Amino acid sequence: MLKLLAIALRLVGLGMMVPILLFLTVAAAQFVDGARDYPLIREVISLTRPVSRSIQQHVPTKIKGYDATPWMVIVFALAVRMACRNYADRLWSHAEYLAHKRALRRLRAARPANVEALKPVEAKLEELKQAPRKDRDALLRQFIEAKKRLEEERRTSARTPRATRPARAPNRGDGARRLDGGRWRALRCRLRRRRRDGVVAGPVARAPDRGEVVH
């Protein structure tokens, strides 16, 4: 919204060039003999006459026989043009300041742990807001470069995979216990078959506990 208003003010300031050129032609025609003989000059004078008459009705305009009305209009148009340009520059700078401040707020939300890294950039932004027009361009370039570095660091950290938890090294006793359990299951199956066939009598052998050693 602020940038649109700044553009509108710049257009108004640019439009002030039209009355400046028209009344400058009328003012110069007073010092040129036979200027009214030219159709273009007559057309310009007739076009500016309503404004000149309105001014002449309210303020004195004759200075040593010359009509100062065109110069009054030129000075007024130049003042309006300069005011529009200055206000447009201020509005544009303030709009850019707000946009950069929103970008820094997003960076702060994305990197809450690195708030200290944002403080120099925020200080540069506040310095940019108070800087005169002649120093604003250099400060703006420095601020944009610093903000780009922060954004690049954020993208780099986002692409870096998180450290995974290292896998636990297998315990030597785990394989032994799995092996002992498998051997004793096979042994129990063989003993059951032999007992069923009448080869072995007595209870089936019990699997050893984890703390027992198999010979």
PDB file of C-alpha atoms in Angstrom:
ATOM      1  CA  MET A   1       0.000   0.000   0.000  1.00  0.00           C
ATOM      2  CA  LEU A   2       2.785   2.429   0.867  1.00  0.00           C
ATOM      3  CA  LYS A   3       4.618   1.640  -2.349  1.00  0.00           C
ATOM      4  CA  LEU A   4       1.466   2.285  -4.385  1.00  0.00           C
ATOM      5  CA  LEU A   5       1.073   5.659  -2.690  1.00  0.00           C
ATOM      6  CA  ALA A   6       4.729   6.435  -3.393  1.00  0.00           C
ATOM      7  CA  ILE A   7       4.241   5.572  -7.064  1.00  0.00           C
ATOM      8  CA  ALA A   8       1.162   7.833  -7.201  1.00  0.00           C
ATOM      9  CA  LEU A   9       3.126  10.739  -5.717  1.00  0.00           C
ATOM     10  CA  ARG A  10       5.918  10.218  -8.213  1.00  0.00           C
ATOM     11  CA  LEU A  11       3.400  10.313 -11.044  1.00  0.00           C
ATOM     12  CA  VAL A  12       1.981  13.571  -9.669  1.00  0.00           C
ATOM     13  CA  GLY A  13       5.478  15.020  -9.493  1.00  0.00           C
ATOM     14  CA  LEU A  14       6.136  13.908 -13.043  1.00  0.00           C
ATOM     15  CA  GLY A  15       2.850  15.481 -14.149  1.00  0.00           C
ATOM     16  CA  MET A  16       4.014  18.841 -12.781  1.00  0.00           C
ATOM     17  CA  MET A  17       6.392  19.024 -15.730  1.00  0.00           C
ATOM     18  CA  VAL A  18       3.439  19.806 -18.000  1.00  0.00           C
ATOM     19  CA  PRO A  19       2.485  23.187 -16.436  1.00  0.00           C
ATOM     20  CA  ILE A  20       6.173  23.991 -15.980  1.00  0.00           C
ATOM     21  CA  LEU A  21       6.845  23.626 -19.707  1.00  0.00           C
ATOM     22  CA  LEU A  22       3.637  25.424 -20.728  1.00  0.00           C
ATOM     23  CA  PHE A  23       4.141  28.469 -18.506  1.00  0.00           C
ATOM     24  CA  LEU A  24       7.849  28.560 -19.281  1.00  0.00           C
ATOM     25  CA  THR A  25       6.852  28.996 -22.925  1.00  0.00           C
ATOM     26  CA  VAL A  26       4.463  31.813 -21.977  1.00  0.00           C
ATOM     27  CA  ALA A  27       7.131  33.529 -19.861  1.00  0.00           C
ATOM     28  CA  ALA A  28       9.710  33.346 -22.653  1.00  0.00           C
ATOM     29  CA  ALA A  29       7.215  34.686 -25.191  1.00  0.00           C
ATOM     30  CA  GLN A  30       7.144  38.025 -23.351  1.00  0.00           C
ATOM     31  CA  PHE A  31      10.784  38.634 -24.254  1.00  0.00           C
ATOM     32  CA  VAL A  32      10.544  37.570 -27.901  1.00  0.00           C
ATOM     33  CA  ASP A  33       9.244  40.048 -30.469  1.00  0.00           C
ATOM     34  CA  GLY A  34       6.483  38.635 -32.634  1.00  0.00           C
ATOM     35  CA  ALA A  35       6.160  35.443 -30.574  1.00  0.00           C
ATOM     36  CA  ARG A  36       2.373  35.605 -30.787  1.00  0.00           C
ATOM     37  CA  ASP A  37       2.596  35.324 -34.548  1.00  0.00           C
ATOM     38  CA  TYR A  38       3.377  31.620 -34.209  1.00  0.00           C
ATOM     39  CA  PRO A  39       0.335  29.323 -33.988  1.00  0.00           C
ATOM     40  CA  LEU A  40       1.931  27.053 -31.389  1.00  0.00           C
ATOM     41  CA  ILE A  41       2.723  29.984 -29.073  1.00  0.00           C
ATOM     42  CA  ARG A  42      -0.804  31.357 -29.460  1.00  0.00           C
ATOM     43  CA  GLU A  43      -2.235  27.922 -28.627  1.00  0.00           C
ATOM     44  CA  VAL A  44      -0.127  27.657 -25.476  1.00  0.00           C
ATOM     45  CA  ILE A  45      -1.105  31.168 -24.348  1.00  0.00           C
ATOM     46  CA  SER A  46      -4.801  30.475 -24.874  1.00  0.00           C
ATOM     47  CA  LEU A  47      -4.458  27.183 -22.988  1.00  0.00           C
ATOM     48  CA  THR A  48      -2.844  28.818 -19.951  1.00  0.00           C
ATOM     49  CA  ARG A  49      -5.020  31.972 -19.953  1.00  0.00           C
ATOM     50  CA  PRO A  50      -7.731  30.648 -17.520  1.00  0.00           C
ATOM     51  CA  VAL A  51      -5.096  29.871 -14.881  1.00  0.00           C
ATOM     52  CA  SER A  52      -3.360  33.215 -15.418  1.00  0.00           C
ATOM     53  CA  ARG A  53      -6.603  35.189 -15.065  1.00  0.00           C
ATOM     54  CA  SER A  54      -7.528  33.342 -11.881  1.00  0.00           C
ATOM     55  CA  ILE A  55      -4.175  34.221 -10.328  1.00  0.00           C
ATOM     56  CA  GLN A  56      -4.326  37.848 -11.503  1.00  0.00           C
ATOM     57  CA  GLN A  57      -7.671  38.293  -9.746  1.00  0.00           C
ATOM     58  CA  HIS A  58      -6.190  37.460  -6.334  1.00  0.00           C
ATOM     59  CA  VAL A  59      -2.571  38.690  -6.336  1.00  0.00           C
ATOM     60  CA  PRO A  60      -0.668  41.451  -8.133  1.00  0.00           C
ATOM     61  CA  THR A  61       1.333  40.026 -11.011  1.00  0.00           C
ATOM     62  CA  LYS A  62       2.747  43.017 -12.916  1.00  0.00           C
ATOM     63  CA  ILE A  63       6.434  43.770 -12.325  1.00  0.00           C
ATOM     64  CA  LYS A  64       7.878  46.653 -14.428  1.00  0.00           C
ATOM     65  CA  GLY A  65       5.414  46.021 -17.179  1.00  0.00           C
ATOM     66  CA  TYR A  66       6.020  42.272 -17.336  1.00  0.00           C
ATOM     67  CA  ASP A  67       3.516  39.650 -16.267  1.00  0.00           C
ATOM     68  CA  ALA A  68       4.970  37.490 -13.464  1.00  0.00           C
ATOM     69  CA  THR A  69       2.066  35.034 -13.534  1.00  0.00           C
ATOM     70  CA  PRO A  70       3.950  32.357 -15.533  1.00  0.00           C
ATOM     71  CA  TRP A  71       6.888  32.490 -13.099  1.00  0.00           C
ATOM     72  CA  MET A  72       4.544  32.124 -10.125  1.00  0.00           C
ATOM     73  CA  VAL A  73       3.031  29.003 -11.647  1.00  0.00           C
ATOM     74  CA  ILE A  74       6.471  27.612 -12.481  1.00  0.00           C
ATOM     75  CA  VAL A  75       7.740  28.131  -8.913  1.00  0.00           C
ATOM     76  CA  PHE A  76       4.576  26.567  -7.472  1.00  0.00           C
ATOM     77  CA  ALA A  77       4.799  23.556  -9.815  1.00  0.00           C
ATOM     78  CA  LEU A  78       8.488  23.058  -8.978  1.00  0.00           C
ATOM     79  CA  ALA A  79       7.693  23.148  -5.243  1.00  0.00           C
ATOM     80  CA  VAL A  80       4.911  20.582  -5.671  1.00  0.00           C
ATOM     81  CA  ARG A  81       7.187  18.392  -7.761  1.00  0.00           C
ATOM     82  CA  MET A  82       9.970  18.440  -5.156  1.00  0.00           C
ATOM     83  CA  ALA A  83       7.528  17.779  -2.300  1.00  0.00           C
ATOM     84  CA  CYS A  84       5.978  14.829  -4.131  1.00  0.00           C
ATOM     85  CA  ARG A  85       9.367  13.351  -4.886  1.00  0.00           C
ATOM     86  CA  ASN A  86      10.580  13.721  -1.286  1.00  0.00           C
ATOM     87  CA  TYR A  87       7.427  12.209   0.209  1.00  0.00           C
ATOM     88  CA  ALA A  88       7.498   9.408  -2.357  1.00  0.00           C
ATOM     89  CA  ASP A  89      11.093   8.573  -1.416  1.00  0.00           C
ATOM     90  CA  ARG A  90      10.210   8.533   2.281  1.00  0.00           C
ATOM     91  CA  LEU A  91       7.190   6.308   1.751  1.00  0.00           C
ATOM     92  CA  TRP A  92       9.184   3.928  -0.448  1.00  0.00           C
ATOM     93  CA  SER A  93      12.005   3.724   2.095  1.00  0.00           C
ATOM     94  CA  HIS A  94       9.551   3.105   4.929  1.00  0.00           C
ATOM     95  CA  ALA A  95       7.825   0.374   2.912  1.00  0.00           C
ATOM     96  CA  GLU A  96      11.183  -1.323   2.304  1.00  0.00           C
ATOM     97  CA  TYR A  97      12.031  -0.963   5.997  1.00  0.00           C
ATOM     98  CA  LEU A  98       8.797  -2.720   6.988  1.00  0.00           C
ATOM     99  CA  ALA A  99       9.372  -5.472   4.412  1.00  0.00           C
ATOM    100  CA  HIS A 100      12.923  -6.112   5.657  1.00  0.00           C
ATOM    101  CA  LYS A 101      11.703  -6.077   9.252  1.00  0.00           C
ATOM    102  CA  ARG A 102       9.104  -8.745   8.446  1.00  0.00           C
ATOM    103  CA  ALA A 103      11.818 -10.827   6.769  1.00  0.00           C
ATOM    104  CA  LEU A 104      13.999 -10.564   9.879  1.00  0.00           C
ATOM    105  CA  ARG A 105      11.031 -11.573  12.027  1.00  0.00           C
ATOM    106  CA  ARG A 106      10.605 -14.694   9.908  1.00  0.00           C
ATOM    107  CA  LEU A 107      14.322 -15.462  10.250  1.00  0.00           C
ATOM    108  CA  ARG A 108      14.088 -15.017  14.008  1.00  0.00           C
ATOM    109  CA  ALA A 109      11.134 -17.420  14.154  1.00  0.00           C
ATOM    110  CA  ALA A 110      12.957 -19.952  11.967  1.00  0.00           C
ATOM    111  CA  ARG A 111      16.188 -19.755  13.990  1.00  0.00           C
ATOM    112  CA  PRO A 112      15.264 -19.024  17.621  1.00  0.00           C
ATOM    113  CA  ALA A 113      18.578 -20.464  18.820  1.00  0.00           C
ATOM    114  CA  ASN A 114      20.650 -17.986  16.759  1.00  0.00           C
ATOM    115  CA  VAL A 115      19.143 -14.715  17.948  1.00  0.00           C
ATOM    116  CA  GLU A 116      22.593 -13.239  18.569  1.00  0.00           C
ATOM    117  CA  ALA A 117      23.481 -13.614  14.878  1.00  0.00           C
ATOM    118  CA  LEU A 118      20.478 -11.465  13.929  1.00  0.00           C
ATOM    119  CA  LYS A 119      21.301  -8.541  16.209  1.00  0.00           C
ATOM    120  CA  PRO A 120      23.959  -6.955  13.913  1.00  0.00           C
ATOM    121  CA  VAL A 121      21.548  -7.159  10.976  1.00  0.00           C
ATOM    122  CA  GLU A 122      18.747  -5.599  13.021  1.00  0.00           C
ATOM    123  CA  ALA A 123      21.093  -2.811  14.099  1.00  0.00           C
ATOM    124  CA  LYS A 124      22.005  -2.221  10.455  1.00  0.00           C
ATOM    125  CA  LEU A 125      18.294  -2.010   9.604  1.00  0.00           C
ATOM    126  CA  GLU A 126      17.659   0.621  12.284  1.00  0.00           C
ATOM    127  CA  GLU A 127      20.706   2.539  11.066  1.00  0.00           C
ATOM    128  CA  LEU A 128      19.282   2.381   7.552  1.00  0.00           C
ATOM    129  CA  LYS A 129      16.000   3.874   8.772  1.00  0.00           C
ATOM    130  CA  GLN A 130      17.723   6.930  10.280  1.00  0.00           C
ATOM    131  CA  ALA A 131      20.367   7.371   7.570  1.00  0.00           C
ATOM    132  CA  PRO A 132      20.306  10.355   5.196  1.00  0.00           C
ATOM    133  CA  ARG A 133      19.428   9.786   1.597  1.00  0.00           C
ATOM    134  CA  LYS A 134      23.016   9.969   0.325  1.00  0.00           C
ATOM    135  CA  ASP A 135      24.141   7.134   2.656  1.00  0.00           C
ATOM    136  CA  ARG A 136      21.005   5.019   2.348  1.00  0.00           C
ATOM    137  CA  ASP A 137      22.001   3.127  -0.794  1.00  0.00           C
ATOM    138  CA  ALA A 138      25.314   1.925   0.655  1.00  0.00           C
ATOM    139  CA  LEU A 139      23.673   0.861   3.927  1.00  0.00           C
ATOM    140  CA  LEU A 140      20.894  -0.887   2.038  1.00  0.00           C
ATOM    141  CA  ARG A 141      23.426  -2.937   0.064  1.00  0.00           C
ATOM    142  CA  GLN A 142      25.233  -3.917   3.273  1.00  0.00           C
ATOM    143  CA  PHE A 143      21.970  -4.909   4.937  1.00  0.00           C
ATOM    144  CA  ILE A 144      20.823  -7.009   1.963  1.00  0.00           C
ATOM    145  CA  GLU A 145      24.179  -8.818   1.836  1.00  0.00           C
ATOM    146  CA  ALA A 146      24.029  -9.597   5.573  1.00  0.00           C
ATOM    147  CA  LYS A 147      20.443 -10.838   5.279  1.00  0.00           C
ATOM    148  CA  LYS A 148      21.368 -13.056   2.330  1.00  0.00           C
ATOM    149  CA  ARG A 149      24.181 -14.628   4.350  1.00  0.00           C
ATOM    150  CA  LEU A 150      21.779 -15.428   7.174  1.00  0.00           C
ATOM    151  CA  GLU A 151      19.236 -16.927   4.783  1.00  0.00           C
ATOM    152  CA  GLU A 152      21.946 -19.024   3.138  1.00  0.00           C
ATOM    153  CA  GLU A 153      23.067 -20.300   6.544  1.00  0.00           C
ATOM    154  CA  ARG A 154      19.468 -21.202   7.384  1.00  0.00           C
ATOM    155  CA  ARG A 155      19.044 -23.119   4.115  1.00  0.00           C
ATOM    156  CA  THR A 156      22.361 -24.907   4.659  1.00  0.00           C
ATOM    157  CA  SER A 157      21.424 -25.938   8.186  1.00  0.00           C
ATOM    158  CA  ALA A 158      18.029 -27.135   6.945  1.00  0.00           C
ATOM    159  CA  ARG A 159      19.678 -29.352   4.302  1.00  0.00           C
ATOM    160  CA  THR A 160      22.176 -30.868   6.792  1.00  0.00           C
ATOM    161  CA  PRO A 161      20.854 -34.244   8.078  1.00  0.00           C
ATOM    162  CA  ARG A 162      20.511 -34.685  11.782  1.00  0.00           C
ATOM    163  CA  ALA A 163      23.046 -36.865  13.569  1.00  0.00           C
ATOM    164  CA  THR A 164      21.678 -40.366  14.014  1.00  0.00           C
ATOM    165  CA  ARG A 165      22.148 -42.340  17.164  1.00  0.00           C
ATOM    166  CA  PRO A 166      25.003 -44.845  16.704  1.00  0.00           C
ATOM    167  CA  ALA A 167      23.986 -48.459  16.655  1.00  0.00           C
ATOM    168  CA  ARG A 168      24.833 -50.454  19.766  1.00  0.00           C
ATOM    169  CA  ALA A 169      27.691 -52.852  19.286  1.00  0.00           C
ATOM    170  CA  PRO A 170      26.539 -56.419  19.734  1.00  0.00           C
ATOM    171  CA  ASN A 171      27.514 -58.066  22.966  1.00  0.00           C
ATOM    172  CA  ARG A 172      29.566 -61.185  22.657  1.00  0.00           C
ATOM    173  CA  GLY A 173      27.269 -62.907  25.113  1.00  0.00           C
ATOM    174  CA  ASP A 174      24.205 -62.263  22.898  1.00  0.00           C
ATOM    175  CA  GLY A 175      25.444 -64.521  20.099  1.00  0.00           C
ATOM    176  CA  ALA A 176      26.494 -67.177  22.579  1.00  0.00           C
ATOM    177  CA  ARG A 177      23.096 -67.151  24.258  1.00  0.00           C
ATOM    178  CA  ARG A 178      21.318 -67.378  20.892  1.00  0.00           C
ATOM    179  CA  LEU A 179      23.624 -70.216  19.853  1.00  0.00           C
ATOM    180  CA  ASP A 180      23.198 -72.081  23.173  1.00  0.00           C
ATOM    181  CA  GLY A 181      19.431 -71.742  22.994  1.00  0.00           C
ATOM    182  CA  GLY A 182      19.364 -73.156  19.454  1.00  0.00           C
ATOM    183  CA  ARG A 183      21.617 -76.082  20.397  1.00  0.00           C
ATOM    184  CA  TRP A 184      19.532 -76.971  23.426  1.00  0.00           C
ATOM    185  CA  ARG A 185      16.287 -76.806  21.476  1.00  0.00           C
ATOM    186  CA  ALA A 186      17.699 -79.231  18.913  1.00  0.00           C
ATOM    187  CA  LEU A 187      19.004 -81.461  21.727  1.00  0.00           C
ATOM    188  CA  ARG A 188      15.629 -81.502  23.460  1.00  0.00           C
ATOM    189  CA  CYS A 189      13.934 -82.514  20.193  1.00  0.00           C
ATOM    190  CA  ARG A 190      16.365 -85.391  19.713  1.00  0.00           C
ATOM    191  CA  LEU A 191      15.911 -86.543  23.313  1.00  0.00           C
ATOM    192  CA  ARG A 192      12.142 -86.490  22.943  1.00  0.00           C
ATOM    193  CA  ARG A 193      12.332 -88.621  19.806  1.00  0.00           C
ATOM    194  CA  ARG A 194      14.675 -91.112  21.489  1.00  0.00           C
ATOM    195  CA  ARG A 195      12.484 -91.294  24.565  1.00  0.00           C
ATOM    196  CA  ARG A 196       9.458 -91.866  22.390  1.00  0.00           C
ATOM    197  CA  ASP A 197      11.307 -94.673  20.630  1.00  0.00           C
ATOM    198  CA  GLY A 198      12.370 -96.168  23.974  1.00  0.00           C
ATOM    199  CA  VAL A 199      16.032 -95.383  23.569  1.00  0.00           C
ATOM    200  CA  VAL A 200      16.398 -92.908  26.418  1.00  0.00           C
ATOM    201  CA  ALA A 201      14.604 -93.116  29.694  1.00  0.00           C
ATOM    202  CA  GLY A 202      14.195 -90.404  32.250  1.00  0.00           C
ATOM    203  CA  PRO A 203      13.346 -86.738  32.080  1.00  0.00           C
ATOM    204  CA  VAL A 204      14.267 -84.593  29.157  1.00  0.00           C
ATOM    205  CA  ALA A 205      17.411 -82.577  29.639  1.00  0.00           C
ATOM    206  CA  ARG A 206      16.822 -79.001  30.790  1.00  0.00           C
ATOM    207  CA  ALA A 207      18.260 -76.028  28.889  1.00  0.00           C
ATOM    208  CA  PRO A 208      20.883 -74.225  30.940  1.00  0.00           C
ATOM    209  CA  ASP A 209      20.278 -70.816  32.358  1.00  0.00           C
ATOM    210  CA  ARG A 210      22.019 -67.787  30.875  1.00  0.00           C
ATOM    211  CA  GLY A 211      24.604 -67.792  33.564  1.00  0.00           C
ATOM    212  CA  GLU A 212      25.573 -71.447  33.053  1.00  0.00           C
ATOM    213  CA  VAL A 213      28.442 -72.420  30.767  1.00  0.00           C
ATOM    214  CA  VAL A 214      27.910 -75.104  28.155  1.00  0.00           C
ATOM    215  CA  HIS A 215      30.791 -77.620  27.738  1.00  0.00           C
TER     216      HIS A 215
END
